[in-house]
């Protein structure tokens, strides 16, 4: 399991994180409930309060409604079993526990089956509003709330199915990158403004604030989304926006449904011929 990148976390935190990770039941198993500490509950409460305020201003209405749909307690870390009990009836998705980042093939393969693989540890209390790697707050507050929206849940399944049927590593990476710029960092026109539907934006106060004031929003373009380079350790300077979630379904979901190794290679060759997205 990777340590938190570029953060001088305490040894006590590292031990606690490793303890929780070691108890991850793994894919296909019912997650074990974790006895979270008061410190961990306080981190959840701090981030939950900040994100709820950020969502009220910057989240697209269909995903904002997910807060009421799940009804999670803002004062304590939820159990993954609790998340599944509330999420599965509305989207068909369930949450299962893993020790940390998993292989991309495993992650997308489970998305296709309606399973979201989630960590259970909580980010370091010394920096509650930032984490360089996914933790239970990113994955539950971000992804679980977003997955209450049927259109976005469907987009996850379609991405998982697309990735899983492709053969070449290059084509699979293209799909992963389109997923990054949609399900993780997608924005949509809502109430006259750009608002977020991507879980990567919605689980980070910094990302929410930055995209609203500084990001360049480009029209949906799967070729550009699949070839534009990005740095996961910095705020995203370029995002791709849709006029509605229906447009996301048509453009991005349609790409996931129809893409093949050959069609993606054609995108890559065309982008290379044009010099790639700037």
Backbone as JSON, one array per atom type, in Angstrom:
{
  "sequence": "XXXXXXXXXXXXXXXXXXXXXXXXXXXXXXXXXXXXXXXXXXXXXXXXXXXXXXXXXXXXXXXXXXXXXXXXXXXXXXXXXXXXXXXXXXXXXXXXXXXXXXXXXXXXXXXXXXXXXXXXXXXXXXXXXXXXXXXXXXXXXXXXXXXXXXXXXXXXXXXXXXXXXXXXXXXXXXXXXXXXXXXXXXXXXXXXXXXXXXXXXXXXXXXXXXXXXXXXXXXXXXXXXXXXXXXXXXXXXXXXXXXXXXXXXXXXXXXXXXXXXXXXXXXXXXXXXXXXXX",
  "N": [[0.84, -1.2, 0.0], [0.58, 2.16, -0.88], [2.17, 4.96, 0.66], [0.95, 8.15, 1.87], [1.48, 10.57, -0.56], [4.0, 13.01, -0.62], [3.42, 14.1, 1.91], [3.96, 14.77, 5.27], [3.07, 12.76, 7.28], [1.97, 11.58, 10.53], [3.61, 8.96, 12.44], [1.79, 7.49, 13.95], [-0.58, 7.84, 12.54], [0.05, 6.47, 10.17], [0.31, 3.84, 11.12], [-2.32, 3.37, 11.97], [-3.74, 3.62, 9.58], [-2.66, 1.47, 8.13], [-3.54, -0.59, 9.72], [-6.36, -0.48, 9.35], [-6.46, -0.9, 6.58], [-5.51, -3.51, 6.43], [-7.65, -4.93, 7.24], [-9.44, -4.96, 5.2], [-11.93, -6.58, 3.42], [-11.96, -7.32, 0.77], [-12.66, -7.73, -2.82], [-15.86, -9.03, -3.68], [-16.6, -9.8, -1.16], [-18.39, -9.21, 1.91], [-17.98, -6.07, 3.36], [-16.03, -5.51, 6.31], [-17.14, -4.02, 9.3], [-15.79, -1.02, 10.62], [-14.43, 0.2, 13.61], [-14.43, 3.3, 14.0], [-12.41, 5.99, 15.19], [-12.8, 8.8, 17.48], [-11.3, 10.88, 16.49], [-11.14, 10.27, 13.76], [-13.86, 10.39, 13.11], [-14.2, 13.11, 13.56], [-12.65, 14.19, 11.5], [-14.13, 13.34, 9.26], [-16.49, 14.81, 9.81], [-15.56, 17.45, 9.65], [-14.73, 17.63, 6.95], [-17.08, 16.86, 5.65], [-18.84, 18.93, 6.36], [-17.61, 21.12, 5.1], [-17.65, 20.28, 2.41], [-20.4, 19.99, 1.91], [-21.21, 22.64, 1.93], [-19.73, 23.55, -0.26], [-20.85, 21.97, -2.29], [-23.46, 22.96, -2.37], [-23.08, 25.3, -3.72], [-21.63, 24.63, -6.03], [-22.27, 22.1, -7.13], [-23.89, 20.03, -9.55], [-27.42, 19.85, -9.92], [-28.66, 17.18, -10.1], [-26.78, 15.51, -8.8], [-26.42, 16.8, -6.39], [-28.78, 16.25, -5.14], [-28.27, 13.75, -4.23], [-27.24, 13.83, -1.66], [-29.43, 14.05, 0.08], [-30.67, 11.7, -0.7], [-28.95, 9.59, 0.12], [-28.62, 10.25, 2.8], [-26.57, 10.3, 4.8], [-24.97, 10.38, 8.0], [-23.63, 13.39, 8.99], [-21.8, 13.59, 11.01], [-20.22, 11.41, 11.54], [-18.05, 8.77, 10.35], [-19.29, 6.82, 7.76], [-20.18, 3.32, 7.55], [-19.19, 0.96, 5.03], [-21.04, -1.0, 4.5], [-23.38, 0.21, 5.28], [-23.51, 2.26, 3.4], [-23.93, 0.76, 1.06], [-26.45, -0.39, 1.64], [-28.1, 1.82, 1.36], [-27.52, 2.84, -1.13], [-27.64, 0.8, -3.13], [-30.42, 0.13, -3.67], [-31.22, 2.33, -5.23], [-29.47, 2.65, -7.35], [-28.26, 0.27, -8.01], [-25.66, -0.16, -7.39], [-23.05, -1.4, -5.29], [-20.82, -1.12, -2.48], [-17.57, -2.31, -1.92], [-14.8, -3.42, 0.07], [-11.38, -2.52, -0.2], [-7.8, -2.66, 0.23], [-6.32, -0.5, -0.64], [-5.25, 1.51, -3.4], [-6.23, -0.11, -6.39], [-5.46, -2.33, -9.11], [-6.01, -1.02, -12.35], [-7.44, -2.57, -14.2], [-8.87, -4.26, -12.53], [-10.44, -2.43, -11.1], [-12.11, -1.21, -13.14], [-13.28, -3.51, -14.16], [-14.92, -4.29, -12.05], [-16.6, -2.07, -11.88], [-18.19, -2.47, -14.12], [-19.81, -4.46, -13.21], [-21.37, -3.31, -11.33], [-20.13, -2.72, -8.94], [-18.38, -0.83, -6.62], [-15.14, -0.35, -5.71], [-13.73, 0.37, -2.68], [-11.64, 2.17, -0.42], [-11.24, 2.1, 3.2], [-9.99, 3.58, 5.1], [-9.37, 6.74, 6.75], [-8.39, 10.0, 5.77], [-5.4, 11.8, 6.81], [-5.51, 13.53, 9.88], [-4.13, 15.88, 10.17], [-4.32, 17.31, 7.86], [-7.1, 17.78, 6.85], [-8.66, 18.73, 4.7], [-7.43, 18.02, 2.4], [-6.19, 15.37, 0.44], [-3.75, 13.34, -1.08], [-4.34, 10.91, -2.17], [-6.99, 8.55, -2.85], [-9.39, 8.21, -0.24], [-11.72, 7.0, 2.28], [-13.45, 9.14, 2.5], [-13.24, 10.56, 0.08], [-14.22, 8.53, -1.58], [-16.71, 7.73, -0.61], [-18.14, 10.18, 0.07], [-17.73, 11.54, -2.32], [-17.99, 9.62, -4.65], [-20.14, 7.8, -3.9], [-22.39, 9.46, -3.39], [-22.63, 10.64, -5.93], [-23.2, 8.42, -7.46], [-25.84, 7.94, -6.87], [-27.3, 9.13, -8.8], [-29.02, 8.06, -11.55], [-28.21, 8.35, -14.26], [-25.47, 8.88, -14.09], [-24.57, 6.67, -12.69], [-25.11, 4.77, -14.64], [-23.27, 5.62, -16.55], [-20.86, 4.91, -15.31], [-21.06, 2.09, -15.35], [-21.08, 1.64, -18.1], [-18.58, 2.6, -18.82], [-16.98, 0.76, -17.45], [-17.68, -1.61, -18.79], [-16.79, -1.01, -21.38], [-13.99, -0.69, -21.03], [-13.35, -3.27, -20.18], [-13.82, -4.94, -22.37], [-11.96, -4.24, -24.26], [-8.75, -4.88, -25.79], [-6.11, -3.9, -26.12], [-3.55, -2.24, -24.23], [-3.18, 0.45, -24.68], [-5.64, 1.31, -25.76], [-7.3, 0.78, -23.62], [-6.28, 2.58, -21.74], [-7.0, 4.94, -22.95], [-9.8, 4.88, -22.66], [-9.88, 4.98, -19.84], [-8.89, 7.54, -19.47], [-10.85, 9.14, -20.69], [-12.89, 8.56, -18.92], [-11.8, 9.76, -16.64], [-12.0, 12.5, -17.28], [-14.7, 12.78, -17.31], [-16.54, 11.13, -15.48], [-14.97, 11.55, -13.22], [-14.0, 14.24, -13.34], [-15.94, 15.79, -14.58], [-18.05, 18.47, -15.79], [-21.16, 20.27, -15.98], [-23.63, 22.25, -17.61], [-25.75, 24.06, -15.6], [-28.45, 25.61, -14.15], [-27.65, 27.96, -15.37], [-24.89, 28.13, -15.0], [-21.56, 26.64, -14.91], [-21.41, 23.56, -13.37], [-20.4, 20.94, -11.14], [-20.3, 17.42, -11.79], [-18.56, 15.38, -11.56], [-16.85, 13.05, -9.5], [-14.24, 13.45, -8.57], [-13.91, 16.22, -8.57], [-15.99, 16.87, -6.81], [-15.3, 15.84, -4.37], [-13.36, 17.4, -3.33], [-12.58, 20.35, -1.81], [-10.73, 22.26, -2.66], [-10.48, 21.69, -5.44], [-13.11, 22.23, -6.27], [-13.34, 24.99, -5.76], [-11.3, 25.98, -7.38], [-11.96, 25.17, -10.03], [-14.24, 26.62, -10.51], [-13.4, 29.21, -10.74], [-11.05, 29.37, -12.23], [-10.52, 27.28, -14.09], [-10.29, 26.22, -17.51], [-12.98, 25.58, -19.55], [-13.8, 23.2, -21.86], [-15.69, 22.13, -24.78], [-17.42, 18.95, -24.84], [-15.45, 16.32, -26.07], [-14.41, 13.44, -27.1], [-12.05, 12.54, -28.24], [-10.17, 14.5, -27.58], [-10.4, 14.31, -24.8], [-9.41, 11.79, -24.35], [-6.76, 12.04, -24.98], [-5.55, 14.24, -23.87], [-3.03, 15.31, -21.71], [-2.61, 15.06, -18.14], [-2.12, 16.02, -14.7], [-2.25, 14.32, -11.8], [-1.64, 15.27, -9.33], [-2.09, 17.94, -9.13], [-4.35, 20.76, -9.29], [-6.88, 20.61, -11.78], [-6.41, 22.2, -14.81], [-7.83, 22.27, -17.17], [-11.03, 21.38, -18.18], [-13.87, 19.42, -19.28], [-16.97, 20.31, -20.52], [-20.52, 19.73, -20.53], [-23.72, 20.48, -21.98], [-25.82, 19.31, -20.73], [-26.73, 16.46, -18.67], [-27.83, 14.6, -20.32], [-26.47, 15.08, -22.7], [-23.94, 14.24, -21.92], [-24.49, 11.53, -21.62], [-25.08, 10.86, -24.28], [-22.75, 11.6, -25.8], [-20.37, 10.81, -24.31], [-21.21, 8.42, -23.02], [-22.17, 7.11, -25.3], [-19.78, 6.8, -26.7], [-18.42, 5.01, -24.96], [-20.08, 2.8, -25.27], [-19.72, 2.04, -27.96], [-17.02, 1.96, -28.65], [-14.0, 0.49, -29.94], [-10.93, -1.38, -30.12], [-9.87, -0.74, -32.57], [-11.28, 1.63, -33.33], [-10.46, 3.39, -31.36], [-7.73, 3.49, -31.83], [-7.83, 4.85, -34.23], [-8.7, 7.36, -33.35], [-6.43, 8.07, -31.85], [-4.47, 8.14, -33.84], [-5.43, 10.2, -35.45], [-5.36, 12.37, -33.67], [-2.64, 12.51, -33.21], [-1.76, 13.18, -35.73], [-2.77, 15.72, -35.93], [-1.26, 16.97, -34.12], [-2.0, 16.72, -31.51], [-4.03, 17.54, -28.55], [-3.93, 20.84, -27.24]],
  "CA": [[0.0, 0.0, 0.0], [1.39, 3.37, -0.97], [2.01, 5.99, 1.67], [0.49, 9.45, 1.35], [2.54, 11.22, -1.3], [4.36, 14.39, -0.34], [2.84, 14.57, 3.16], [4.71, 14.31, 6.44], [2.05, 12.29, 8.22], [2.53, 11.05, 11.77], [3.73, 7.5, 12.48], [0.55, 6.94, 14.49], [-1.55, 7.78, 11.46], [0.45, 5.4, 9.25], [-0.05, 2.57, 11.74], [-3.78, 3.23, 11.96], [-4.14, 3.4, 8.18], [-2.29, 0.11, 7.77], [-4.44, -1.47, 10.48], [-7.65, -0.51, 8.66], [-6.26, -1.52, 5.27], [-5.32, -4.95, 6.6], [-8.95, -5.54, 7.53], [-10.29, -4.91, 4.02], [-12.38, -7.93, 3.09], [-11.64, -7.59, -0.62], [-13.78, -7.85, -3.76], [-16.71, -10.21, -3.55], [-16.89, -10.08, 0.24], [-19.06, -8.16, 2.67], [-16.98, -5.31, 4.12], [-16.05, -5.56, 7.76], [-17.35, -2.72, 9.92], [-14.62, -0.46, 11.29], [-14.71, 1.04, 14.79], [-13.7, 4.54, 13.79], [-12.1, 6.76, 16.4], [-13.38, 10.15, 17.52], [-10.49, 11.71, 15.59], [-11.57, 9.98, 12.39], [-15.19, 10.98, 12.96], [-14.04, 14.57, 13.48], [-12.18, 14.5, 10.15], [-15.3, 13.21, 8.4], [-17.4, 15.92, 10.07], [-14.95, 18.68, 9.11], [-14.77, 17.61, 5.48], [-18.47, 16.81, 5.25], [-19.4, 20.28, 6.49], [-17.03, 21.97, 4.05], [-18.11, 19.84, 1.09], [-21.82, 20.3, 1.76], [-21.28, 24.05, 1.55], [-19.23, 23.64, -1.63], [-21.83, 21.37, -3.19], [-24.61, 23.85, -2.51], [-22.72, 26.35, -4.67], [-20.96, 24.2, -7.26], [-22.66, 20.77, -7.61], [-25.06, 19.93, -10.42], [-28.6, 19.48, -9.14], [-28.93, 15.74, -9.96], [-25.91, 14.88, -7.81], [-26.69, 17.45, -5.11], [-29.9, 15.52, -4.54], [-27.76, 12.52, -3.62], [-27.01, 14.02, -0.22], [-30.67, 13.66, 0.74], [-30.97, 10.31, -1.04], [-28.2, 8.69, 1.01], [-28.91, 10.61, 4.19], [-25.49, 9.9, 5.7], [-24.75, 11.21, 9.18], [-22.46, 14.25, 8.76], [-20.95, 13.65, 12.21], [-19.41, 10.2, 11.72], [-17.68, 8.03, 9.15], [-20.24, 5.72, 7.52], [-19.68, 2.0, 7.18], [-19.48, 0.64, 3.63], [-22.29, -1.77, 4.46], [-24.44, 1.2, 5.38], [-23.58, 2.92, 2.11], [-24.57, -0.17, 0.12], [-27.87, -0.52, 1.98], [-28.83, 3.0, 0.91], [-27.21, 3.11, -2.53], [-28.0, -0.27, -4.06], [-31.79, 0.19, -4.14], [-31.47, 3.43, -6.17], [-28.59, 2.62, -8.52], [-27.74, -1.07, -8.27], [-24.24, -0.23, -7.02], [-22.67, -1.7, -3.91], [-19.45, -0.79, -2.14], [-16.78, -3.38, -1.31], [-13.6, -2.85, 0.68], [-10.04, -2.91, -0.63], [-6.78, -2.11, 1.12], [-5.76, 0.73, -1.19], [-5.44, 1.58, -4.85], [-6.23, -1.41, -7.05], [-5.12, -2.32, -10.53], [-7.07, -0.39, -13.15], [-8.26, -3.62, -14.78], [-9.77, -4.72, -11.47], [-11.38, -1.35, -10.8], [-13.11, -1.08, -14.2], [-14.02, -4.76, -14.24], [-15.98, -4.28, -11.04], [-17.59, -1.06, -12.25], [-19.11, -3.08, -15.08], [-20.71, -5.35, -12.46], [-22.1, -2.56, -10.31], [-19.39, -2.76, -7.67], [-17.37, 0.2, -6.46], [-14.13, -0.79, -4.75], [-13.45, 1.54, -1.85], [-10.85, 2.08, 0.81], [-12.0, 2.38, 4.42], [-9.25, 4.46, 6.01], [-9.66, 8.17, 6.7], [-7.2, 10.83, 5.55], [-4.67, 12.31, 7.98], [-6.19, 14.63, 10.55], [-3.33, 17.1, 10.08], [-4.68, 18.03, 6.62], [-8.38, 17.15, 6.54], [-9.29, 19.18, 3.46], [-6.64, 17.59, 1.25], [-5.53, 14.07, 0.45], [-3.2, 13.05, -2.41], [-4.81, 9.61, -2.63], [-8.37, 8.29, -2.41], [-9.7, 7.64, 1.07], [-13.14, 6.71, 2.37], [-14.2, 10.37, 2.3], [-13.32, 10.75, -1.38], [-14.96, 7.49, -2.28], [-18.1, 7.74, -0.18], [-18.78, 11.47, -0.14], [-17.7, 11.84, -3.74], [-18.56, 8.65, -5.58], [-21.43, 7.21, -3.53], [-23.44, 10.44, -3.64], [-22.77, 10.8, -7.37], [-23.79, 7.2, -8.01], [-27.29, 7.92, -6.69], [-27.89, 9.64, -10.05], [-29.05, 6.91, -12.48], [-27.44, 8.61, -15.48], [-24.04, 8.76, -13.8], [-24.34, 5.25, -12.39], [-25.05, 4.09, -15.93], [-22.0, 5.98, -17.2], [-19.82, 4.08, -14.7], [-21.19, 0.73, -15.87], [-20.7, 1.64, -19.52], [-17.12, 2.72, -18.86], [-16.41, -0.52, -17.04], [-17.88, -2.59, -19.87], [-15.91, -0.66, -22.49], [-12.62, -1.01, -20.66], [-13.16, -4.71, -20.03], [-13.86, -5.67, -23.65], [-10.83, -3.87, -25.09], [-7.6, -5.77, -25.66], [-4.81, -3.23, -26.04], [-3.34, -1.37, -23.08], [-3.34, 1.83, -25.14], [-7.07, 1.58, -25.87], [-7.86, 0.8, -22.26], [-5.88, 3.84, -21.11], [-7.83, 5.98, -23.58], [-11.09, 4.83, -21.96], [-9.65, 5.46, -18.48], [-8.71, 8.99, -19.51], [-12.17, 9.72, -20.93], [-13.58, 8.42, -17.63], [-11.23, 10.78, -15.76], [-12.52, 13.83, -17.63], [-16.16, 12.79, -17.22], [-17.03, 10.67, -14.18], [-14.17, 12.12, -12.13], [-13.82, 15.69, -13.42], [-16.89, 16.36, -15.51], [-18.93, 19.57, -15.41], [-22.34, 20.37, -16.81], [-24.34, 23.52, -17.48], [-26.89, 23.87, -14.7], [-28.89, 26.9, -13.59], [-26.92, 29.04, -16.01], [-23.47, 28.12, -14.66], [-20.91, 25.34, -14.92], [-21.45, 22.91, -12.07], [-19.68, 19.68, -11.18], [-20.91, 16.11, -11.56], [-17.47, 14.43, -11.4], [-16.55, 12.8, -8.09], [-12.95, 14.03, -8.21], [-14.19, 17.61, -8.22], [-16.95, 17.0, -5.73], [-14.73, 15.39, -3.1], [-12.23, 18.28, -3.01], [-12.91, 21.77, -1.7], [-9.8, 22.99, -3.5], [-10.85, 21.51, -6.85], [-14.37, 22.93, -6.51], [-13.08, 26.42, -5.81], [-10.42, 26.29, -8.5], [-12.61, 25.02, -11.33], [-15.25, 27.65, -10.67], [-12.82, 30.53, -11.0], [-9.84, 29.38, -13.03], [-10.39, 26.23, -15.11], [-10.8, 26.4, -18.86], [-13.99, 24.56, -19.84], [-13.91, 22.91, -23.28], [-16.83, 21.27, -25.12], [-17.16, 17.51, -24.85], [-14.72, 15.85, -27.25], [-13.78, 12.25, -26.55], [-10.67, 12.43, -28.73], [-9.35, 15.37, -26.72], [-10.45, 13.77, -23.44], [-8.6, 10.59, -24.31], [-5.36, 12.28, -25.34], [-5.01, 15.38, -23.13], [-2.26, 14.91, -20.54], [-3.03, 15.71, -16.9], [-1.29, 15.74, -13.53], [-3.18, 14.01, -10.73], [-1.21, 15.92, -8.08], [-2.38, 19.37, -9.2], [-5.69, 21.1, -9.74], [-7.02, 20.42, -13.22], [-6.61, 23.51, -15.46], [-8.73, 22.12, -18.31], [-12.12, 20.43, -17.97], [-14.77, 19.3, -20.43], [-18.32, 20.57, -20.07], [-21.68, 19.39, -21.36], [-24.88, 21.33, -21.75], [-26.75, 18.56, -19.89], [-26.31, 15.07, -18.48], [-28.23, 13.87, -21.53], [-25.36, 15.19, -23.65], [-22.89, 13.34, -21.43], [-24.91, 10.17, -21.96], [-25.0, 10.67, -25.73], [-21.39, 11.72, -26.32], [-19.42, 9.96, -23.59], [-21.78, 7.08, -22.9], [-22.18, 6.5, -26.63], [-18.41, 6.36, -26.99], [-18.15, 3.8, -24.19], [-20.86, 1.68, -25.83], [-19.36, 1.68, -29.32], [-15.58, 1.98, -28.94], [-13.25, -0.74, -30.16], [-9.5, -1.13, -30.22], [-9.62, -0.1, -33.87], [-11.79, 3.0, -33.34], [-9.61, 4.21, -30.49], [-6.47, 3.72, -32.55], [-8.11, 5.9, -35.22], [-8.66, 8.62, -32.59], [-5.04, 8.37, -31.5], [-3.74, 8.51, -35.06], [-5.91, 11.52, -35.88], [-4.84, 13.36, -32.73], [-1.19, 12.63, -33.45], [-1.61, 13.89, -37.01], [-3.08, 17.14, -35.7], [-0.33, 17.52, -33.11], [-2.53, 16.48, -30.17], [-4.71, 18.67, -27.93], [-3.03, 21.78, -26.56]],
  "C": [[0.87, 1.24, 0.0], [1.13, 4.29, 0.2], [1.48, 7.25, 1.03], [1.65, 10.17, 0.7], [2.73, 12.65, -0.81], [3.71, 14.95, 0.92], [3.6, 13.96, 4.32], [3.74, 13.88, 7.53], [2.72, 11.67, 9.44], [2.65, 9.53, 11.7], [2.46, 6.84, 13.01], [-0.52, 6.82, 13.41], [-1.22, 6.63, 10.5], [0.06, 4.05, 9.82], [-1.55, 2.33, 11.69], [-4.29, 2.94, 10.55], [-3.84, 1.96, 7.77], [-3.17, -0.9, 8.5], [-5.79, -1.6, 9.78], [-7.52, -1.2, 7.31], [-6.16, -3.04, 5.37], [-6.65, -5.67, 6.84], [-9.9, -5.5, 6.34], [-10.65, -6.32, 3.57], [-12.07, -8.31, 1.65], [-12.86, -7.73, -1.49], [-14.55, -9.15, -3.55], [-17.11, -10.54, -2.13], [-17.62, -8.91, 0.88], [-18.01, -7.4, 3.48], [-17.15, -5.47, 5.62], [-16.3, -4.15, 8.29], [-16.11, -2.31, 10.69], [-15.08, 0.38, 12.48], [-13.87, 2.31, 14.66], [-13.52, 5.3, 15.1], [-12.79, 8.12, 16.35], [-12.6, 11.09, 16.62], [-10.94, 11.51, 14.16], [-12.98, 10.53, 12.13], [-15.11, 12.5, 12.83], [-13.54, 14.99, 12.09], [-13.34, 14.41, 9.17], [-16.22, 14.42, 8.57], [-16.86, 17.22, 9.49], [-15.08, 18.73, 7.6], [-16.21, 17.61, 4.98], [-19.12, 18.19, 5.29], [-18.91, 21.19, 5.37], [-17.57, 21.58, 2.67], [-19.6, 20.13, 0.88], [-22.01, 21.76, 1.35], [-20.81, 24.25, 0.11], [-20.2, 23.07, -2.64], [-23.01, 22.3, -3.42], [-24.35, 24.92, -3.57], [-22.3, 25.8, -6.03], [-21.4, 22.85, -7.81], [-23.88, 20.85, -8.51], [-26.24, 19.36, -9.62], [-28.83, 17.97, -9.02], [-28.02, 15.04, -8.95], [-26.06, 15.52, -6.44], [-27.81, 16.74, -4.38], [-29.45, 14.24, -3.86], [-27.49, 12.63, -2.14], [-28.26, 13.61, 0.56], [-31.0, 12.19, 0.49], [-30.25, 9.34, -0.11], [-28.46, 8.99, 2.47], [-27.85, 10.2, 5.19], [-25.33, 10.89, 6.84], [-23.51, 12.08, 8.95], [-21.47, 14.26, 9.91], [-20.04, 12.44, 12.37], [-19.13, 9.53, 10.39], [-18.69, 6.9, 8.92], [-19.52, 4.41, 7.23], [-20.03, 1.73, 5.72], [-20.74, -0.19, 3.49], [-23.5, -0.85, 4.51], [-24.63, 1.93, 4.05], [-24.3, 2.03, 1.1], [-26.06, -0.3, 0.38], [-28.7, 0.64, 1.43], [-28.66, 3.25, -0.59], [-27.77, 2.07, -3.48], [-29.46, -0.21, -4.53], [-32.04, 1.27, -5.2], [-30.61, 3.36, -7.42], [-28.08, 1.23, -8.9], [-26.29, -1.24, -7.88], [-24.07, -0.6, -5.55], [-21.19, -1.37, -3.72], [-18.79, -1.99, -1.46], [-15.42, -2.83, -0.94], [-12.32, -3.42, 0.09], [-9.03, -2.16, 0.23], [-6.22, -0.78, 0.65], [-6.06, 0.78, -2.68], [-5.34, 0.19, -5.46], [-5.83, -1.24, -8.51], [-6.31, -1.79, -11.33], [-7.99, -1.44, -13.77], [-9.3, -4.11, -13.77], [-10.85, -3.68, -11.2], [-12.48, -1.28, -11.85], [-13.91, -2.37, -14.37], [-15.15, -4.82, -13.24], [-17.01, -3.2, -11.31], [-18.64, -1.66, -13.19], [-20.15, -3.96, -14.39], [-21.49, -4.63, -11.38], [-21.45, -2.6, -8.95], [-18.36, -1.63, -7.67], [-16.42, -0.24, -5.36], [-13.6, 0.42, -3.99], [-12.49, 1.21, -0.72], [-11.75, 2.38, 2.01], [-11.26, 3.32, 5.37], [-9.59, 5.92, 5.75], [-8.35, 8.93, 6.53], [-6.63, 11.35, 6.87], [-5.37, 13.54, 8.56], [-5.43, 15.96, 10.48], [-3.63, 17.91, 8.83], [-6.02, 17.51, 6.12], [-8.99, 17.55, 5.2], [-8.49, 18.81, 2.21], [-6.11, 16.18, 1.48], [-5.0, 13.8, -0.95], [-3.68, 11.73, -2.98], [-6.24, 9.39, -2.15], [-8.43, 7.72, -1.0], [-11.2, 7.45, 1.14], [-13.99, 7.97, 2.18], [-14.35, 10.66, 0.81], [-14.3, 9.77, -1.99], [-16.43, 7.42, -1.86], [-18.75, 9.1, -0.44], [-18.81, 11.85, -1.62], [-18.48, 10.84, -4.56], [-19.94, 8.12, -5.17], [-22.58, 8.18, -3.76], [-23.69, 10.61, -5.14], [-23.48, 9.6, -7.98], [-25.28, 7.06, -7.69], [-28.01, 8.43, -7.93], [-27.87, 8.52, -11.08], [-28.22, 7.14, -13.74], [-25.95, 8.42, -15.24], [-23.69, 7.33, -13.41], [-24.23, 4.45, -13.69], [-23.75, 4.39, -16.67], [-20.86, 5.14, -16.63], [-19.86, 2.66, -15.24], [-20.72, 0.65, -17.32], [-19.2, 1.79, -19.68], [-16.46, 1.41, -18.49], [-16.53, -1.57, -18.13], [-16.95, -2.31, -21.04], [-14.47, -1.06, -22.19], [-12.39, -2.52, -20.7], [-13.15, -5.46, -21.36], [-12.68, -5.33, -24.55], [-9.63, -4.76, -24.8], [-6.29, -5.03, -25.45], [-4.75, -2.32, -24.82], [-3.56, 0.09, -23.46], [-4.82, 2.2, -25.22], [-7.72, 1.66, -24.5], [-7.49, 2.11, -21.55], [-6.7, 5.0, -21.67], [-9.18, 6.04, -22.87], [-10.95, 5.37, -20.53], [-9.52, 6.98, -18.45], [-10.03, 9.71, -19.82], [-13.0, 9.65, -19.66], [-13.1, 9.49, -16.66], [-11.87, 12.15, -16.01], [-14.05, 13.88, -17.64], [-16.6, 12.4, -15.81], [-16.24, 11.24, -13.01], [-14.13, 13.65, -12.16], [-14.76, 16.35, -14.43], [-17.7, 17.51, -14.93], [-20.05, 19.68, -16.43], [-22.99, 21.74, -16.59], [-25.61, 23.3, -16.67], [-27.22, 25.21, -14.05], [-28.03, 28.06, -14.09], [-25.44, 29.1, -15.74], [-22.9, 26.72, -14.84], [-20.92, 24.77, -13.5], [-20.93, 21.47, -12.22], [-20.61, 18.47, -11.04], [-19.83, 15.04, -11.34], [-17.05, 14.3, -9.94], [-15.2, 13.37, -7.66], [-13.07, 15.5, -7.84], [-14.98, 17.7, -6.93], [-16.44, 16.51, -4.38], [-13.58, 16.26, -2.65], [-12.68, 19.73, -2.98], [-12.01, 22.59, -2.62], [-10.16, 22.9, -4.97], [-12.13, 22.27, -7.17], [-14.14, 24.43, -6.66], [-12.28, 26.81, -7.04], [-11.16, 26.22, -9.83], [-13.59, 26.17, -11.57], [-14.67, 28.99, -11.07], [-11.69, 30.52, -12.03], [-9.79, 28.37, -14.17], [-10.94, 26.69, -16.45], [-11.76, 25.26, -19.16], [-14.11, 24.4, -21.36], [-15.17, 22.08, -23.56], [-16.42, 19.8, -25.06], [-16.53, 17.09, -26.17], [-13.93, 14.64, -26.79], [-12.34, 12.08, -27.04], [-9.74, 13.29, -27.88], [-9.29, 14.83, -25.3], [-9.53, 12.56, -23.3], [-7.13, 10.81, -24.57], [-4.74, 13.46, -24.58], [-4.26, 14.89, -21.89], [-2.75, 15.67, -19.31], [-2.14, 15.23, -15.76], [-2.23, 15.52, -12.35], [-2.83, 14.71, -9.43], [-1.44, 17.42, -8.09], [-3.82, 19.59, -9.62], [-5.73, 21.05, -11.27], [-7.3, 21.76, -13.91], [-7.6, 23.46, -16.62], [-9.76, 21.04, -17.99], [-13.0, 20.42, -19.22], [-16.21, 19.39, -19.93], [-19.38, 20.17, -21.07], [-22.82, 20.33, -21.04], [-25.92, 20.64, -20.86], [-26.17, 17.16, -19.66], [-26.77, 14.21, -19.65], [-27.13, 13.94, -22.58], [-24.2, 14.3, -23.22], [-23.22, 11.91, -21.82], [-24.72, 9.89, -23.45], [-23.55, 10.62, -26.21], [-20.45, 10.74, -25.63], [-19.95, 8.54, -23.45], [-21.83, 6.36, -24.24], [-20.8, 6.02, -27.06], [-18.09, 5.07, -26.25], [-18.87, 2.59, -24.8], [-20.26, 1.15, -27.13], [-17.86, 1.51, -29.57], [-15.0, 0.58, -29.08], [-11.77, -0.4, -30.16], [-9.19, -0.37, -31.51], [-10.08, 1.36, -33.85], [-10.96, 3.92, -32.47], [-8.26, 4.47, -31.14], [-6.65, 4.79, -33.61], [-8.11, 7.27, -34.54], [-7.22, 9.03, -32.3], [-4.24, 8.81, -32.72], [-4.16, 9.9, -35.54], [-5.36, 12.61, -34.98], [-3.36, 13.6, -32.95], [-0.92, 13.42, -34.73], [-1.84, 15.39, -36.84], [-2.14, 17.79, -34.71], [-0.83, 17.38, -31.71], [-3.19, 17.72, -29.61], [-3.71, 19.55, -27.19], [-3.6, 22.17, -25.22]]
}
